[in-house]
XYZ file of C-alpha atoms in Angstrom:
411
model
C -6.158 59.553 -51.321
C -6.564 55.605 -50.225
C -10.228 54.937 -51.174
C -12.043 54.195 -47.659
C -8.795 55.691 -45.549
C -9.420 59.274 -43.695
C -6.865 61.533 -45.271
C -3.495 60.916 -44.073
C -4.007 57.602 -42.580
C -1.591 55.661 -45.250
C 1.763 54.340 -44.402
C 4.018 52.377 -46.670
C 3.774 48.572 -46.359
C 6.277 46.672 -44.263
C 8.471 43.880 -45.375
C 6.312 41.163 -46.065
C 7.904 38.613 -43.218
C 8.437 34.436 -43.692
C 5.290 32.898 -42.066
C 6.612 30.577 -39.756
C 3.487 28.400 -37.919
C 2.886 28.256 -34.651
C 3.328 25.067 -33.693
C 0.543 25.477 -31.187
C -1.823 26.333 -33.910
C -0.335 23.389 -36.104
C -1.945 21.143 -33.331
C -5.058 23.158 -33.555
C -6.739 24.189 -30.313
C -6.951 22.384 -27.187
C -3.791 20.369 -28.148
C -4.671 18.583 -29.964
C -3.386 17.273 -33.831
C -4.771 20.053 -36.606
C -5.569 18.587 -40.438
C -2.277 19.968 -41.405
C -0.465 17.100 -40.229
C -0.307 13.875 -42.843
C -3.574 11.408 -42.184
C -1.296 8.753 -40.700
C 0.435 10.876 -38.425
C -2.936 11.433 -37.142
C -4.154 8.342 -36.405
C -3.091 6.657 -32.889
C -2.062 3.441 -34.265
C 0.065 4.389 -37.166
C 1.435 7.308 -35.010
C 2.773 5.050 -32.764
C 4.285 2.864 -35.608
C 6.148 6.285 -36.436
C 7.459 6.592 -32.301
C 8.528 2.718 -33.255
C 10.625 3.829 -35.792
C 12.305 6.873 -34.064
C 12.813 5.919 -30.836
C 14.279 2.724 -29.308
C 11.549 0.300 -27.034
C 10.942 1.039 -23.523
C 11.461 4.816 -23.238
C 10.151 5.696 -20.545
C 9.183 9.464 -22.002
C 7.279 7.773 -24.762
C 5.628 5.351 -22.716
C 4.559 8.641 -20.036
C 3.609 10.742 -23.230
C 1.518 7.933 -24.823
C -0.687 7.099 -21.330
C -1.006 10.929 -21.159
C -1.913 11.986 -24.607
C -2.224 9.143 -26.910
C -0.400 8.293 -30.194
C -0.764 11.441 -32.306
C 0.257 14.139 -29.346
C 2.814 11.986 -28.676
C 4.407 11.785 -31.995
C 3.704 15.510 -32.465
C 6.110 16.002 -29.562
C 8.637 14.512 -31.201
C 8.298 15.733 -34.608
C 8.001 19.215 -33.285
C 11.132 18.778 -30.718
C 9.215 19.366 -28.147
C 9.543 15.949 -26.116
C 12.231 17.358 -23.831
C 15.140 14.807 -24.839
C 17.406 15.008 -27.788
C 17.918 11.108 -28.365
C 14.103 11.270 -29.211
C 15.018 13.423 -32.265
C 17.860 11.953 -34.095
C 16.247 9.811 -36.739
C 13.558 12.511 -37.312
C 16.054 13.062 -40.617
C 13.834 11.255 -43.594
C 11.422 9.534 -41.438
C 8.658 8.649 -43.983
C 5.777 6.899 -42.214
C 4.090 6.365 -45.466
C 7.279 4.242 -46.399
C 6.849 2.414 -43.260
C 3.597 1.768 -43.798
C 4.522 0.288 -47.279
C 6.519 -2.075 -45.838
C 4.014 -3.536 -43.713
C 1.511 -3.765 -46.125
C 4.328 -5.469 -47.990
C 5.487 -8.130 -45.502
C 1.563 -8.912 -44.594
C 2.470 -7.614 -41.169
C -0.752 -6.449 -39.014
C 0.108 -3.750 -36.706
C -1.964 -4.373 -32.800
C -1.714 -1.598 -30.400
C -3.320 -1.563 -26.905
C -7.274 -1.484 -26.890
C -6.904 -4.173 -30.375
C -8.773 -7.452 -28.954
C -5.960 -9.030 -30.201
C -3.749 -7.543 -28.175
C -2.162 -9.428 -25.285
C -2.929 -7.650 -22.183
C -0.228 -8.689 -19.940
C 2.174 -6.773 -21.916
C 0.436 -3.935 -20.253
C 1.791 -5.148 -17.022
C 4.857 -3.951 -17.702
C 6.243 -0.138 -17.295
C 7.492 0.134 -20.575
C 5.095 -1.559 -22.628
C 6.147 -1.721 -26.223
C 4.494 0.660 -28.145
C 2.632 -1.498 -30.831
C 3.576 -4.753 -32.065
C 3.690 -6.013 -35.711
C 2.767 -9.468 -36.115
C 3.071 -11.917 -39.477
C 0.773 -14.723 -39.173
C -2.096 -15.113 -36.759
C -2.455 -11.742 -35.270
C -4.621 -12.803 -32.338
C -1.940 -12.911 -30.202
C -4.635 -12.335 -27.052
C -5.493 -16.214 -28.099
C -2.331 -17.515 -28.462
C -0.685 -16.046 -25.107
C -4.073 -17.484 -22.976
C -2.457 -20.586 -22.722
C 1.576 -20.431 -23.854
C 4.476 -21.813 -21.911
C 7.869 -19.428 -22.878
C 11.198 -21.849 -23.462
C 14.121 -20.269 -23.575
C 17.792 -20.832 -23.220
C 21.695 -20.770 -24.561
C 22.686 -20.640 -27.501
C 25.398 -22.920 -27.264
C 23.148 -25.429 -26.258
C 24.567 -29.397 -25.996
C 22.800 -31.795 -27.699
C 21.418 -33.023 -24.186
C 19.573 -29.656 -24.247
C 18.410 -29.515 -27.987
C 16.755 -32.966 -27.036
C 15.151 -31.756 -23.647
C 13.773 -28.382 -25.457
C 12.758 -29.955 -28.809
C 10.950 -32.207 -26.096
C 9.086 -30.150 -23.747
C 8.411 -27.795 -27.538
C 6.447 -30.989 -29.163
C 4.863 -32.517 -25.736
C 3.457 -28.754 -24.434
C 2.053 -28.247 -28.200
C 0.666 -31.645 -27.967
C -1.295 -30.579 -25.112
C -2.594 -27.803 -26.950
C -0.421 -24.953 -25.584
C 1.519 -22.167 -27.556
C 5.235 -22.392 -27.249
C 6.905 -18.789 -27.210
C 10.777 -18.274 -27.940
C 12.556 -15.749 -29.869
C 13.875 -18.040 -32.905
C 17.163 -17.960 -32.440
C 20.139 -20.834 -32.525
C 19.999 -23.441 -29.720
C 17.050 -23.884 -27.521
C 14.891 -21.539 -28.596
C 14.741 -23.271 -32.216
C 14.502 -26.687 -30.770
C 11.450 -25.627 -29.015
C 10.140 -24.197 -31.869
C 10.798 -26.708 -33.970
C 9.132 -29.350 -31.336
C 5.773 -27.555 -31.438
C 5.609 -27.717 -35.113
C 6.747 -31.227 -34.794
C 3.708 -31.708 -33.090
C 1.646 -29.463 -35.377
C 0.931 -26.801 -32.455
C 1.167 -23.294 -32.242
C 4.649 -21.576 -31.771
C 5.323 -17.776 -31.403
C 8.830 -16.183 -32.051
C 9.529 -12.583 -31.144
C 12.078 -11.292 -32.768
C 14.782 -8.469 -32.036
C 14.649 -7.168 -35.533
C 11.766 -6.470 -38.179
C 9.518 -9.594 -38.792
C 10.364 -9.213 -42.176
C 14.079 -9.948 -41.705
C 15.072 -13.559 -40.950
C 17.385 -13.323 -38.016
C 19.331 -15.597 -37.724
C 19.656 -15.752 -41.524
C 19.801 -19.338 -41.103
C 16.872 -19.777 -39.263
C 14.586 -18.258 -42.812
C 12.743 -21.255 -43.014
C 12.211 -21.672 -39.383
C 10.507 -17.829 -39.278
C 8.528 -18.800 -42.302
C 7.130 -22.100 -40.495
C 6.472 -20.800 -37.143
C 4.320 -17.550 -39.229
C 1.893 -20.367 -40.697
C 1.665 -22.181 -37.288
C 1.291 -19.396 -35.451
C 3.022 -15.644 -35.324
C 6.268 -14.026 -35.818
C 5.846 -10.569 -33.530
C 8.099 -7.325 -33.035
C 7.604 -4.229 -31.647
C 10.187 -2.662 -34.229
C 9.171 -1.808 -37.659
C 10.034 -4.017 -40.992
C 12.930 -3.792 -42.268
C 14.623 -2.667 -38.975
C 17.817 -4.472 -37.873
C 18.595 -6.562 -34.831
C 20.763 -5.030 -32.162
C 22.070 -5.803 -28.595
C 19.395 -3.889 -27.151
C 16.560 -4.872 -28.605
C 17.101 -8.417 -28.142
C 17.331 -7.825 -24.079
C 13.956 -5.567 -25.032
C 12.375 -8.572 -26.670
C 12.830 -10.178 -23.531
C 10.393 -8.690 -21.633
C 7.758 -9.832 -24.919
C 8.678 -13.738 -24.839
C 8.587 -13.531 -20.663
C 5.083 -11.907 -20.298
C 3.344 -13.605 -23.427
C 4.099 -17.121 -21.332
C 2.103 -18.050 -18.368
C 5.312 -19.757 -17.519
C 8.640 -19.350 -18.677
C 10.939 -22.161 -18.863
C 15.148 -22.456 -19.342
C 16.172 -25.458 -20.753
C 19.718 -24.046 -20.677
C 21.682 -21.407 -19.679
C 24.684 -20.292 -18.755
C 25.945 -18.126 -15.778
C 25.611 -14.984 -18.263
C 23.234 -16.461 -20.803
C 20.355 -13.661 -21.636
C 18.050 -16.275 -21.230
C 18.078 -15.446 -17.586
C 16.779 -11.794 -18.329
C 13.868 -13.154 -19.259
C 13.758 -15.501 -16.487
C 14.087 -12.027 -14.519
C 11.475 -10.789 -16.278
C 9.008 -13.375 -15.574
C 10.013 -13.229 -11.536
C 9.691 -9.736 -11.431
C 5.951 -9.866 -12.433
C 4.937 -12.768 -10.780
C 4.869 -15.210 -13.076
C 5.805 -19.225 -12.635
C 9.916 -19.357 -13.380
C 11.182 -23.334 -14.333
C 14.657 -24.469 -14.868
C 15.885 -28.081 -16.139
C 18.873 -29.249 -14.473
C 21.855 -30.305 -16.043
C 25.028 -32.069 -15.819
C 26.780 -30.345 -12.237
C 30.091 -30.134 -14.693
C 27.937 -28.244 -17.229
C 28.694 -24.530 -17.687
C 25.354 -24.724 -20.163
C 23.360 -25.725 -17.146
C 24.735 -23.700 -14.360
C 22.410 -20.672 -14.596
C 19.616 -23.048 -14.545
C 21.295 -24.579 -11.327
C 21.693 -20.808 -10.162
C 18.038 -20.170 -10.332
C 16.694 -23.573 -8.296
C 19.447 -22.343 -5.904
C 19.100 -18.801 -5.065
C 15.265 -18.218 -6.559
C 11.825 -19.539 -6.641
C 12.607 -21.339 -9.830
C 10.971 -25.068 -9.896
C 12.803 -27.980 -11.196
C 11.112 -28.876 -14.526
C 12.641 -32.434 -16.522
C 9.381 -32.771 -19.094
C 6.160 -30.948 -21.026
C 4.158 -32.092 -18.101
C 5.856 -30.210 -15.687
C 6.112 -27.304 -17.465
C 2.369 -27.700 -18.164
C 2.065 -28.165 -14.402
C 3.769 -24.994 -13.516
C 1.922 -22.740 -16.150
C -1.732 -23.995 -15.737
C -3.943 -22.983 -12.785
C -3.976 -24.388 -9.964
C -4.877 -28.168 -9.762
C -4.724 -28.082 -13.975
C -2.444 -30.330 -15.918
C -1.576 -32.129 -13.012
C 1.360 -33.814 -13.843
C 1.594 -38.349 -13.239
C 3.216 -38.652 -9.651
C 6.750 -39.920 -10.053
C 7.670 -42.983 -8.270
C 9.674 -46.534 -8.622
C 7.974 -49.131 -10.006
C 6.017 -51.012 -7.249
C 8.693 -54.508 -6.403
C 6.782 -57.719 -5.093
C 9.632 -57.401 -1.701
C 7.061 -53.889 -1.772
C 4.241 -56.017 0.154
C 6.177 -58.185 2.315
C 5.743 -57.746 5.828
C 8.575 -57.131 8.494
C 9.359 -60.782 9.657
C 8.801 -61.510 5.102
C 10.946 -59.177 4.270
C 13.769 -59.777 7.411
C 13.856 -63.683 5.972
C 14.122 -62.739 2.555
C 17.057 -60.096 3.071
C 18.707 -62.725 5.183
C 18.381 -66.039 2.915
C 21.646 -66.588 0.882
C 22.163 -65.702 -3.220
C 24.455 -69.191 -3.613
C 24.737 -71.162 -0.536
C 21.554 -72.150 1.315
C 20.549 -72.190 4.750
C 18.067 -73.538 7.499
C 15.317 -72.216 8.466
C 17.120 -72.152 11.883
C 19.920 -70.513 10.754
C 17.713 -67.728 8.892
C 15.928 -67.123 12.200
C 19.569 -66.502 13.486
C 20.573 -64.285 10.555
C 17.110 -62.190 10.384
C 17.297 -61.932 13.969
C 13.748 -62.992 14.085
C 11.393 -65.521 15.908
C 12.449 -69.220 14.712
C 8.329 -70.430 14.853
C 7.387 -67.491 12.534
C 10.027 -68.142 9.955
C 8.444 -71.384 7.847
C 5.344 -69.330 7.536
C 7.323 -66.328 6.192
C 9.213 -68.775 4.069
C 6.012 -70.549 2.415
C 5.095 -67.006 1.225
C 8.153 -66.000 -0.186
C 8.516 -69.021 -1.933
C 4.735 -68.573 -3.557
C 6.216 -65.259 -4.896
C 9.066 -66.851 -6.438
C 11.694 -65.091 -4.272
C 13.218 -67.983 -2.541
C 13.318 -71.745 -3.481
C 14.193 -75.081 -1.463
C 16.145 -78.142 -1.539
C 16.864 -80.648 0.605
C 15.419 -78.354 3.509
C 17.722 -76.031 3.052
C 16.910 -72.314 1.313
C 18.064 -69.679 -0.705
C 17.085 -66.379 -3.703
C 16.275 -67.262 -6.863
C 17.972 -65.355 -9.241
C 14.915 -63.232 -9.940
C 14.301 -63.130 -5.790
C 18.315 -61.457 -5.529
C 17.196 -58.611 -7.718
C 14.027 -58.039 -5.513
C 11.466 -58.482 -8.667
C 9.545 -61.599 -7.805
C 8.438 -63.980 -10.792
C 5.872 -67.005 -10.737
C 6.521 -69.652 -8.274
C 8.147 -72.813 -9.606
């Protein structure tokens, strides 16, 4: 007899079965993440480090799943193959967020995800917002984007556009805005180089990790533009750059601008994606026209053709086009103001008609100008106080300074 059982109540013990969780329970009640999942995995900001690791940027599921339920549910999806895709899953083999977090503590990186002040709200603006960002250097990139011009271009840039980008880099920092670009050969590391030139703030955004110098050249560059301002990625150290991240990264450089500028670009240049970018979320577009022979320029000449894109040939210009309206006005162009400027009609007939070698009456000037004979001394008294014409004999002509129409002290 089984102490406490009525008599005959005892059956043999089953086969003691695997216990297998339910994932529901894992989560814990309600939904939400239970204590058995690691600390990081439950916090929102280094969960979504972990999404930035598994799944490419801009996916749309992730970006639905992270409005809807935050970092931790989100990642929780995944991790339990629950997320409804199977792309979402394929790197789940070794993922190690505490390794991931070692490298950024590492690299100095600081991690911002939306809600940080620091984090640049515009990016918001977009449907597929990336899902954090890490940032080496200044990691208020909120500051830094308030007032930033984006400059952006080929690759293959001539040395007309490494001029006009270093340019518009140093003259746009000197006026105390952030120049954005993504580091890489060409334009973007002439304007990059130009705002440290001019000791201003520069931010590169990068299609790789921001602890992996892409282009490997361009090491020094990265390290420079991190002191003077920030090197930002929404993919984790250590991560590699690939075709798709860099059109990705795009969408960073054109919505961390208030303006985005192409220096140069060709007809399919993936400067113009950001270009796109900007357009398609209402911000200021500028291109800066180049040679018509120039296949380097003829995407910029595509976009003052068939878009809204404004001609830009200087930093004040493209400080014009990214400041509010009636800021950074920009000096009106114009010719320089010519002495012939101020003549009158019956002045300036006489002093078009008056000879450059042999001279002429003042009757035959009338005759020439087509102009009233009496009125044509007076006219000639004034141009010769200006130094345009000059006399001998009774007989008149341009000085040499009068033929070019510049005027010069009487004689």
């Amino acid at each position: 007899m089984v102490r406490g059982r009525p008599r005959g109540s005892y059956r043999p013990l089953a086969r003691r079965r695997r216990h297998r969780p339910d994932p529901a329970a894992v989560r814990g009640r309600g939904g939400g993440v239970s204590a058995r999942v690691p600390p990081l995995e439950r916090d929102d900001r280094w969960a979504r480090v972990g999404l930035s690791a598994l799944v490419e940027p801009g996916n749309g599921r992730i970006v639905r799943s992270l409005a809807a339920v935050g970092g931790a549910e989100a990642l929780a999806a995944v991790r339990e193959r629950r997320a409804g895709s199977p792309e979402l899953y394929v790197r789940l083999e070794g993922f190690d967020l505490e390794e991931i977090a070692r490298r950024v503590r590492a690299c100095g990186a600081r991690v911002l995800v939306p809600g940080d002040p620091e984090w640049p709200d515009a990016l918001d603006r977009h449907r597929h917002p990336p899902y954090c960002l890490f940032v080496r250097g200044d990691p208020d990139l909120a500051r830094l984007s308030e007032r930033a011009v984006s400059v952006v271009g080929s690759r293959a840039a001539t040395h007309y556009g490494l001029r006009v980008a270093a340019e518009i880099g140093e003259g746009l920092a000197a006026r105390g805005w952030t120049v954005v670009s993504g580091a890489a050969f060409g334009i973007d590391a002439a304007a990059h180089r130009g705002a440290l030139a001019a000791e201003g703030s520069t931010v590169a955004v990068l299609a790789c990790g921001v602890d992996v110098p892409y282009p490997r050249a361009h090491e020094r560059l990265i390290d420079a533009v991190a002191v003077a301002g920030a090197v930002v990625s929404e993919v984790p150290p250590g991560s590699d750059p690939m075709r798709g991240r860099f059109l990705a990264r795009n969408r960073i450089i054109a919505l961390l601008g208030r303006a985005t500028v192409v220096v140069e670009a060709g007809l399919r240049s993936g400067s113009l994606s950001t270009a796109r970018e900007a357009r398609d979320h209402h911000l200021p577009v500028g291109a800066v026209p180049g040679p018509v022979t120039s296949a380097t320029s003829a995407g910029c000449h595509e976009l003052v053709r068939e878009t809204d894109a404004v001609l830009v040939t200087d930093a004040s210009d493209a400080a014009e086009l990214a400041a509010r309206i009636g800021d950074e006005l920009g000096p009106r162009r114009a010719a320089p103001p010519l002495p012939t400027d101020a003549l009158d009609p019956v002045e300036y007939a006489v002093w078009a008609a008056a000879p450059v070698r042999r001279r002429a009456t003042p009757e035959r000037l009338a005759v020439l100008a087509g102009t009233d004979p009496s009125r044509v001394p007076t006219a000639l008294a004034v141009l010769e106080a200006m130094g345009l014409v000059d006399v001998e004999a009774g007989r008149w002509r341009k000085t040499p300074v009068g033929a070019l129409g510049r005027g010069g002290p009487a004689t």
